[in-house]
PDB file of N, CA and C in Angstrom:
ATOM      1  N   UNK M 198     121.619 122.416 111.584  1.00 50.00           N
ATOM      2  CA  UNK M 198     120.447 122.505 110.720  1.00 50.00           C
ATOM      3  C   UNK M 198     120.859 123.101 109.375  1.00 50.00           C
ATOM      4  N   UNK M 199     120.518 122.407 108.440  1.00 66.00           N
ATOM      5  CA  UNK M 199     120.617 123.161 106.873  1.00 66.00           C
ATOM      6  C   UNK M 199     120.275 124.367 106.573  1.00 66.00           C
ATOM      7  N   UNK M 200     119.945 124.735 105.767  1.00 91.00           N
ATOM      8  CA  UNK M 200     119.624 126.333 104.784  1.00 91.00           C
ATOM      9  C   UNK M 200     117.991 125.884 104.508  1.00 91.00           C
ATOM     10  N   UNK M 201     117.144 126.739 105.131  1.00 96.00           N
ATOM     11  CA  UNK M 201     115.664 126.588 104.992  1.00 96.00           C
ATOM     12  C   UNK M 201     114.965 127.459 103.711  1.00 96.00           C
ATOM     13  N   UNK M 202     114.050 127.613 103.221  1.00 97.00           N
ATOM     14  CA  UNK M 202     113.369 128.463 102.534  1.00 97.00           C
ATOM     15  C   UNK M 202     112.375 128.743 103.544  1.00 97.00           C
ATOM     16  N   UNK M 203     112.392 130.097 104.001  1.00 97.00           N
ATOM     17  CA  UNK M 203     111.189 130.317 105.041  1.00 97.00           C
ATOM     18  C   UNK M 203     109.924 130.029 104.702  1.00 97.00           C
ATOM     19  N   UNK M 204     108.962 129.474 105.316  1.00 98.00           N
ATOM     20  CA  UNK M 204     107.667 128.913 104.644  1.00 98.00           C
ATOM     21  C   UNK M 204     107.236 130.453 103.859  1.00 98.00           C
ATOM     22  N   UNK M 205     107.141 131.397 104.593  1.00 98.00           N
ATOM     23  CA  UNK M 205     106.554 132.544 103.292  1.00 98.00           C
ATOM     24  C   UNK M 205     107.059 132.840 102.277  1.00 98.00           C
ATOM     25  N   UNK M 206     108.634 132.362 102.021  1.00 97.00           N
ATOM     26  CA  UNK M 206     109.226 132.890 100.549  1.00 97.00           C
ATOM     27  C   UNK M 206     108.810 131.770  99.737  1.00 97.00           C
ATOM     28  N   UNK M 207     108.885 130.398 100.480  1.00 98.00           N
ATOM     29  CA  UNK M 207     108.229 129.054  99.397  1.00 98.00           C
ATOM     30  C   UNK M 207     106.557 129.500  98.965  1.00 98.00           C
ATOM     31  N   UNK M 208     105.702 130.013 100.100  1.00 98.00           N
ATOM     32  CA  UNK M 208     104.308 130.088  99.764  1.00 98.00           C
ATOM     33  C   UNK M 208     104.171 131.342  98.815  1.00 98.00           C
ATOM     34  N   UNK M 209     105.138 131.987  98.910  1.00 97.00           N
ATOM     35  CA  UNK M 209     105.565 133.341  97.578  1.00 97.00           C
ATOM     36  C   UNK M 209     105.430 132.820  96.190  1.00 97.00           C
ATOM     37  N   UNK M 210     106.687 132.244  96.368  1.00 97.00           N
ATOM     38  CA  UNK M 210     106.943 131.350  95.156  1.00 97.00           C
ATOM     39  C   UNK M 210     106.051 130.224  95.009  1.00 97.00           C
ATOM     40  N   UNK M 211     105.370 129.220  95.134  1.00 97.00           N
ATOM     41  CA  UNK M 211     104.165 128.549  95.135  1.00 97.00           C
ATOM     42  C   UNK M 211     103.529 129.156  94.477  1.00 97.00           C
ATOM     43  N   UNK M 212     102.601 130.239  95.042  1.00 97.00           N
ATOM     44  CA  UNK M 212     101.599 130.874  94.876  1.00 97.00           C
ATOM     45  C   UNK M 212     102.094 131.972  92.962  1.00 97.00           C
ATOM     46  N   UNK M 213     103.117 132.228  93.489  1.00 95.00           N
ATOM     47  CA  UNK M 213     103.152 132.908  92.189  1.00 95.00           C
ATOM     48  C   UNK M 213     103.260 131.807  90.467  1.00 95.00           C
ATOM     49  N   UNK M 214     104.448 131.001  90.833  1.00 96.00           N
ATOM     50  CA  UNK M 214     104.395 129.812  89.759  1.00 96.00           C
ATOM     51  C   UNK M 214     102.691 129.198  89.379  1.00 96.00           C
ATOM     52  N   UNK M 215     102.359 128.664  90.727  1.00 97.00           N
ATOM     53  CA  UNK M 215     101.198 127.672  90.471  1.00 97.00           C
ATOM     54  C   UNK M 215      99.478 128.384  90.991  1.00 97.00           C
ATOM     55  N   UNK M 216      99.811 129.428  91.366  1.00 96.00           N
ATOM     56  CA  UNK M 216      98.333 129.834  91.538  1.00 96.00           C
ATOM     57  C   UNK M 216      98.218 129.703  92.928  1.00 96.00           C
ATOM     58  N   UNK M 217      96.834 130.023  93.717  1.00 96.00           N
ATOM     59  CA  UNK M 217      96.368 129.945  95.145  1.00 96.00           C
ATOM     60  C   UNK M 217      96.401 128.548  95.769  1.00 96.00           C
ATOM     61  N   UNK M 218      96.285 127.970  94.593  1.00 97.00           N
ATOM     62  CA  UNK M 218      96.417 126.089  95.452  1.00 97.00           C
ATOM     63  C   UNK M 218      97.489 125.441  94.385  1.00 97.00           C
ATOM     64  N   UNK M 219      98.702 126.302  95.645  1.00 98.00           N
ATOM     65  CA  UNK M 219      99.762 125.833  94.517  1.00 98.00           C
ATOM     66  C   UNK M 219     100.857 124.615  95.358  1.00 98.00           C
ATOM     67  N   UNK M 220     100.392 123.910  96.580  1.00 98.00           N
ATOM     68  CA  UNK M 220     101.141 123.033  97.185  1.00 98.00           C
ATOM     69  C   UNK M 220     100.822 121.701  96.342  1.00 98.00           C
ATOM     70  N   UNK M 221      99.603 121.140  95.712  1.00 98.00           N
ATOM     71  CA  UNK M 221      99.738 119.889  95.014  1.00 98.00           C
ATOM     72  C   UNK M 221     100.847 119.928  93.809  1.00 98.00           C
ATOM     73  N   UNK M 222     100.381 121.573  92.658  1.00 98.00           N
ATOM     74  CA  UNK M 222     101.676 121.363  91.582  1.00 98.00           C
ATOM     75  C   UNK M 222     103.039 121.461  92.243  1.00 98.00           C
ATOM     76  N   UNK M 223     103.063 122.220  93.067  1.00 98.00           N
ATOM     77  CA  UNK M 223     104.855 122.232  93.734  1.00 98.00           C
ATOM     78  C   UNK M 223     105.281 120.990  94.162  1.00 98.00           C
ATOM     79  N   UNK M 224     104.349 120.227  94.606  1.00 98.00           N
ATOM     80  CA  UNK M 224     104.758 118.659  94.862  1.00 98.00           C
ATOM     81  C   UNK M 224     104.905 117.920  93.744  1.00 98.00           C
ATOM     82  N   UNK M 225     104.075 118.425  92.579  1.00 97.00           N
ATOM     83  CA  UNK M 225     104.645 117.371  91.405  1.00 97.00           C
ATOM     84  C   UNK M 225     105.515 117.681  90.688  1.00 97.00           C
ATOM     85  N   UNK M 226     106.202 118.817  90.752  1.00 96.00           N
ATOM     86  CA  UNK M 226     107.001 119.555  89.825  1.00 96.00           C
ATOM     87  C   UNK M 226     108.471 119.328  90.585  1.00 96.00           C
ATOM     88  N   UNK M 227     108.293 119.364  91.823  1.00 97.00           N
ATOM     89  CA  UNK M 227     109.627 118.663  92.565  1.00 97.00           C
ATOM     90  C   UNK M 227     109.875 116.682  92.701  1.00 97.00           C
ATOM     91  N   UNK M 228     108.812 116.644  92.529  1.00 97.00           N
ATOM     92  CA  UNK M 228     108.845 114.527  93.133  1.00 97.00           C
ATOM     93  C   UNK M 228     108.264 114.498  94.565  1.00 97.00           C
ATOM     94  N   UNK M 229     107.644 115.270  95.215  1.00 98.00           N
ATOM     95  CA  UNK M 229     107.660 115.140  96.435  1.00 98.00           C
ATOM     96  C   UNK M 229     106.070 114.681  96.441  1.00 98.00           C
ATOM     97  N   UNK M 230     105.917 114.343  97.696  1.00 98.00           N
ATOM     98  CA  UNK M 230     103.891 113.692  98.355  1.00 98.00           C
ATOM     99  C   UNK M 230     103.696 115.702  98.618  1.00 98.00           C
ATOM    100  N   UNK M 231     102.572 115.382  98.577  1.00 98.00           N
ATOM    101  CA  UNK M 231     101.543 116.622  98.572  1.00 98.00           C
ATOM    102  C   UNK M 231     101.977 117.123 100.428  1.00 98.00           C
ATOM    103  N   UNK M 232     101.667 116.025 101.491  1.00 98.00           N
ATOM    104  CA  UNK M 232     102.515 116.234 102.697  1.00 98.00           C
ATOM    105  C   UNK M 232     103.557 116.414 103.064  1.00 98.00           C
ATOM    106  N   UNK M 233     104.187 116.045 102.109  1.00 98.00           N
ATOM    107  CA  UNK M 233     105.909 116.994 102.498  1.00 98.00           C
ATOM    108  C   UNK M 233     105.802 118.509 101.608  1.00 98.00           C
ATOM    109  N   UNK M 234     105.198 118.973 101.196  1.00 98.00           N
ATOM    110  CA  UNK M 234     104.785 120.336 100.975  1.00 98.00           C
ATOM    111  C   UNK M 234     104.194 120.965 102.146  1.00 98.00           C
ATOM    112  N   UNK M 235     103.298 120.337 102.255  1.00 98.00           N
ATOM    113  CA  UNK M 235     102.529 120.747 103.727  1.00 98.00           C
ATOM    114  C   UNK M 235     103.331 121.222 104.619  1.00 98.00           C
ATOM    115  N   UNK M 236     104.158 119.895 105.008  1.00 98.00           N
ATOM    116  CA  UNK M 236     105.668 120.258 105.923  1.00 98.00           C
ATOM    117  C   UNK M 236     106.179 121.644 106.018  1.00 98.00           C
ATOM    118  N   UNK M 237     106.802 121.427 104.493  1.00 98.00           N
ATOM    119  CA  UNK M 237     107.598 122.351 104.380  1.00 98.00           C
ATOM    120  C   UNK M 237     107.055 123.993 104.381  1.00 98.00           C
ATOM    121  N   UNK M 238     105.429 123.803 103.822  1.00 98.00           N
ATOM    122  CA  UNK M 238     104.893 125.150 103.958  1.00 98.00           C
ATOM    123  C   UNK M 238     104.937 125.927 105.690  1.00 98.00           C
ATOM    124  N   UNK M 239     105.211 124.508 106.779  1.00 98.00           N
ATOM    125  CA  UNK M 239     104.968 125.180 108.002  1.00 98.00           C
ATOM    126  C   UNK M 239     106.167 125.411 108.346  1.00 98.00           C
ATOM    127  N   UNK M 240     107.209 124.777 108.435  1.00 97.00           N
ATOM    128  CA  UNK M 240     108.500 124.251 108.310  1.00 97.00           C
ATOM    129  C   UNK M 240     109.779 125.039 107.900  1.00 97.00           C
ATOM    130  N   UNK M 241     109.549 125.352 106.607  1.00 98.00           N
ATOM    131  CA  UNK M 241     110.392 125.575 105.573  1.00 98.00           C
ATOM    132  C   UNK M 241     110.802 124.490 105.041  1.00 98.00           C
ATOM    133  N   UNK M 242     111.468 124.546 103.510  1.00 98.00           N
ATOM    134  CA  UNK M 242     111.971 123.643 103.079  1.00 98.00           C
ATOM    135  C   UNK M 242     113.510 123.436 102.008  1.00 98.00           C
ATOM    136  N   UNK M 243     114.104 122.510 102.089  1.00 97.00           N
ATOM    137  CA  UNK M 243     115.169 122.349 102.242  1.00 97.00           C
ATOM    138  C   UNK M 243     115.201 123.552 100.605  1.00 97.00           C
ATOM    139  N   UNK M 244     116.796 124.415 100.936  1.00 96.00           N
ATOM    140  CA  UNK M 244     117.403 124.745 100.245  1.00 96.00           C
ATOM    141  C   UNK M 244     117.294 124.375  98.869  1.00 96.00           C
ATOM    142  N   UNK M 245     117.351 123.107  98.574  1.00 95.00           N
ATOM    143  CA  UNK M 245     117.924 122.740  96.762  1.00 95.00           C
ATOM    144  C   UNK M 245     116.300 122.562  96.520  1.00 95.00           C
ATOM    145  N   UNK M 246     115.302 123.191  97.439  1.00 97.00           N
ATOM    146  CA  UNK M 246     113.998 123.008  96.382  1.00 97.00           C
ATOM    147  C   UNK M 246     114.254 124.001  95.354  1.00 97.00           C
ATOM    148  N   UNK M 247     114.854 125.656  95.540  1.00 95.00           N
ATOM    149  CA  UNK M 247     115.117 126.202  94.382  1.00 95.00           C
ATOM    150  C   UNK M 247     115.318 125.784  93.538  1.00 95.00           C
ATOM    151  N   UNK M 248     116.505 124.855  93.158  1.00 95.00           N
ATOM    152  CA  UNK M 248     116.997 124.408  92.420  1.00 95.00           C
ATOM    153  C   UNK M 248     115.858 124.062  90.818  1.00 95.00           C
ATOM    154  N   UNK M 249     114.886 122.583  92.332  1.00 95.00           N
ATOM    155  CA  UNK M 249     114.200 122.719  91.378  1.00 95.00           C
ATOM    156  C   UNK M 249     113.086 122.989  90.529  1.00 95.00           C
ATOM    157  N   UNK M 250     112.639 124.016  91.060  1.00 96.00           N
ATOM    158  CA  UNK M 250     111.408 124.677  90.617  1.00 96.00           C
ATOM    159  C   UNK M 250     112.608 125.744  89.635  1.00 96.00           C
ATOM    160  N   UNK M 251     113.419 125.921  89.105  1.00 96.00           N
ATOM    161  CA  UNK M 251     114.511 126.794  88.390  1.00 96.00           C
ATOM    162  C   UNK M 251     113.426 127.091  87.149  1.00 96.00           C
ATOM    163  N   UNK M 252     113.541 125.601  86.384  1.00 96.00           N
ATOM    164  CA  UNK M 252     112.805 125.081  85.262  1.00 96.00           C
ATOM    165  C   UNK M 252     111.498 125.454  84.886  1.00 96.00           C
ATOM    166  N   UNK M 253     110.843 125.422  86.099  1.00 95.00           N
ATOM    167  CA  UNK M 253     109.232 125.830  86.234  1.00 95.00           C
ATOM    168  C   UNK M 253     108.704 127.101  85.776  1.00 95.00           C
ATOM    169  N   UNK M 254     109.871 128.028  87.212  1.00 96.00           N
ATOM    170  CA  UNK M 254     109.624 129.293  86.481  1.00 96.00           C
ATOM    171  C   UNK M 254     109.804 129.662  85.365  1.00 96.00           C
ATOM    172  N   UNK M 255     111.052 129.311  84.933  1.00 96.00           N
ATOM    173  CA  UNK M 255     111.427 129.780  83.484  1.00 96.00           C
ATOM    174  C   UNK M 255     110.384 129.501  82.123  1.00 96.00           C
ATOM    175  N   UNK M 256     109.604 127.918  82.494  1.00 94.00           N
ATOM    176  CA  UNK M 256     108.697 128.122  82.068  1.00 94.00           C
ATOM    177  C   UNK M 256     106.889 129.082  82.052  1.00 94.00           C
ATOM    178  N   UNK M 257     106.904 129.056  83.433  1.00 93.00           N
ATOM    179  CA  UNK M 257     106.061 130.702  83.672  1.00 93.00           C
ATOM    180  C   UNK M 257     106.599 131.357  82.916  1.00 93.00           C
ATOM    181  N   UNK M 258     107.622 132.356  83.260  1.00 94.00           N
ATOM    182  CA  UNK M 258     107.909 133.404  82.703  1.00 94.00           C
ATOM    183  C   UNK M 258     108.019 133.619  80.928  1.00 94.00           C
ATOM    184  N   UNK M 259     108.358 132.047  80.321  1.00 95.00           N
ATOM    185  CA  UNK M 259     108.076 132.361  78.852  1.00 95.00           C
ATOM    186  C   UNK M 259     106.659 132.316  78.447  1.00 95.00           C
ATOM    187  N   UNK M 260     105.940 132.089  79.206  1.00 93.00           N
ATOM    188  CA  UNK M 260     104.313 131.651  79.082  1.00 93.00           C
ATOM    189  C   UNK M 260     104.015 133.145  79.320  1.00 93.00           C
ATOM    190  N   UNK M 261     104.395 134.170  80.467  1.00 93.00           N
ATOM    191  CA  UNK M 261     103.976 135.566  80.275  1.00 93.00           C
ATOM    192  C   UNK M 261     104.788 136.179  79.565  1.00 93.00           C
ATOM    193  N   UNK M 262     105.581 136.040  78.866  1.00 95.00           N
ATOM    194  CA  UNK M 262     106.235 136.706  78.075  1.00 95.00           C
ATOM    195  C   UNK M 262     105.156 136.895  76.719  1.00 95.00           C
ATOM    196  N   UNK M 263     104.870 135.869  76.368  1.00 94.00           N
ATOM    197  CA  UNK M 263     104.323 135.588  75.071  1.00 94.00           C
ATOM    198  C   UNK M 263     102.736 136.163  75.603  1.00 94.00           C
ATOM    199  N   UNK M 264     102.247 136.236  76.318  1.00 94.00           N
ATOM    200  CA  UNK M 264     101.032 136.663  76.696  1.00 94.00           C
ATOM    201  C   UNK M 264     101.488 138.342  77.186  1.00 94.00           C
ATOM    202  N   UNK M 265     102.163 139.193  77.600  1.00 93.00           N
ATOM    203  CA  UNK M 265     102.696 139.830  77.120  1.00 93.00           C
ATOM    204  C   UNK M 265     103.132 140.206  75.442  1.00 93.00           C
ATOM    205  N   UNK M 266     103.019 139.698  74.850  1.00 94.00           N
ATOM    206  CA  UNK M 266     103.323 139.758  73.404  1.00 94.00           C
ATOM    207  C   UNK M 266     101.583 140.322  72.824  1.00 94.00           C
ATOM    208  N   UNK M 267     100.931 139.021  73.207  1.00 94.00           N
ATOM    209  CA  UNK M 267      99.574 139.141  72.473  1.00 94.00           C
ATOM    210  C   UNK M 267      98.841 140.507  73.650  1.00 94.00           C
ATOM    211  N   UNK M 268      98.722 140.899  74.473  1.00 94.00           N
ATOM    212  CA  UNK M 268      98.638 141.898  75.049  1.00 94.00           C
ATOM    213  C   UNK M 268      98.705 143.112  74.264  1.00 94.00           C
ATOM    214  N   UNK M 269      99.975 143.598  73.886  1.00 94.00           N
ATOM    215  CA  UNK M 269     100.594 144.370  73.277  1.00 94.00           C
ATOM    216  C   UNK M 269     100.683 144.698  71.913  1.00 94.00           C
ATOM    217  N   UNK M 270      99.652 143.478  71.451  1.00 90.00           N
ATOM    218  CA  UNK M 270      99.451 143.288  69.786  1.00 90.00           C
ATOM    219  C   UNK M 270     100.382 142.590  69.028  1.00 90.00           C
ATOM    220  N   UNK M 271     101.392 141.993  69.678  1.00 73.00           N
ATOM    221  CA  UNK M 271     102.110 141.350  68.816  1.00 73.00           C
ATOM    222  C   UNK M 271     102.354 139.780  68.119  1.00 73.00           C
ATOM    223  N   UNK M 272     101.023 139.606  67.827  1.00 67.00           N
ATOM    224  CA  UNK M 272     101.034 138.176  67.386  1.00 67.00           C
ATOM    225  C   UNK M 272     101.962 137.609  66.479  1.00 67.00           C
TER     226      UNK M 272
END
């Protein structure tokens, strides 16, 4: 058997990137059907999904960065 992402570290990550109903964007942000999320939420799912949600976050995180900014007064 391969290298899993335990369904709670994927529904971690899900939930934090895409919000409380975050299995439809995690399916579009990888290529996958909305049911192989499902899967994988019970499942786990394969290893190189990190990979590619990499991109995603990085885009989160510059999106709170900058909201962080205006927070803080720094327009």
């Amino acid at each position: 058997m391969t290298d899993r992402i335990p369904p709670a570290t994927l529904a971690e990550i899900g939930e934090t990137i895409f919000g409380r109903s975050w299995q439809r964007p995690l399916a579009a942000a990888v290529g996958v059907n909305e049911r192989t999320v499902r899967r994988w939420a019970r499942d786990g799912a394969p290893e190189h999904v990190k990979q590619a949600l990499v991109p995603v976050a990085r885009k989160s995180e510059k999106r709170l960065q900058r909201v962080m900014e205006l927070l803080k007064g720094k327009d």
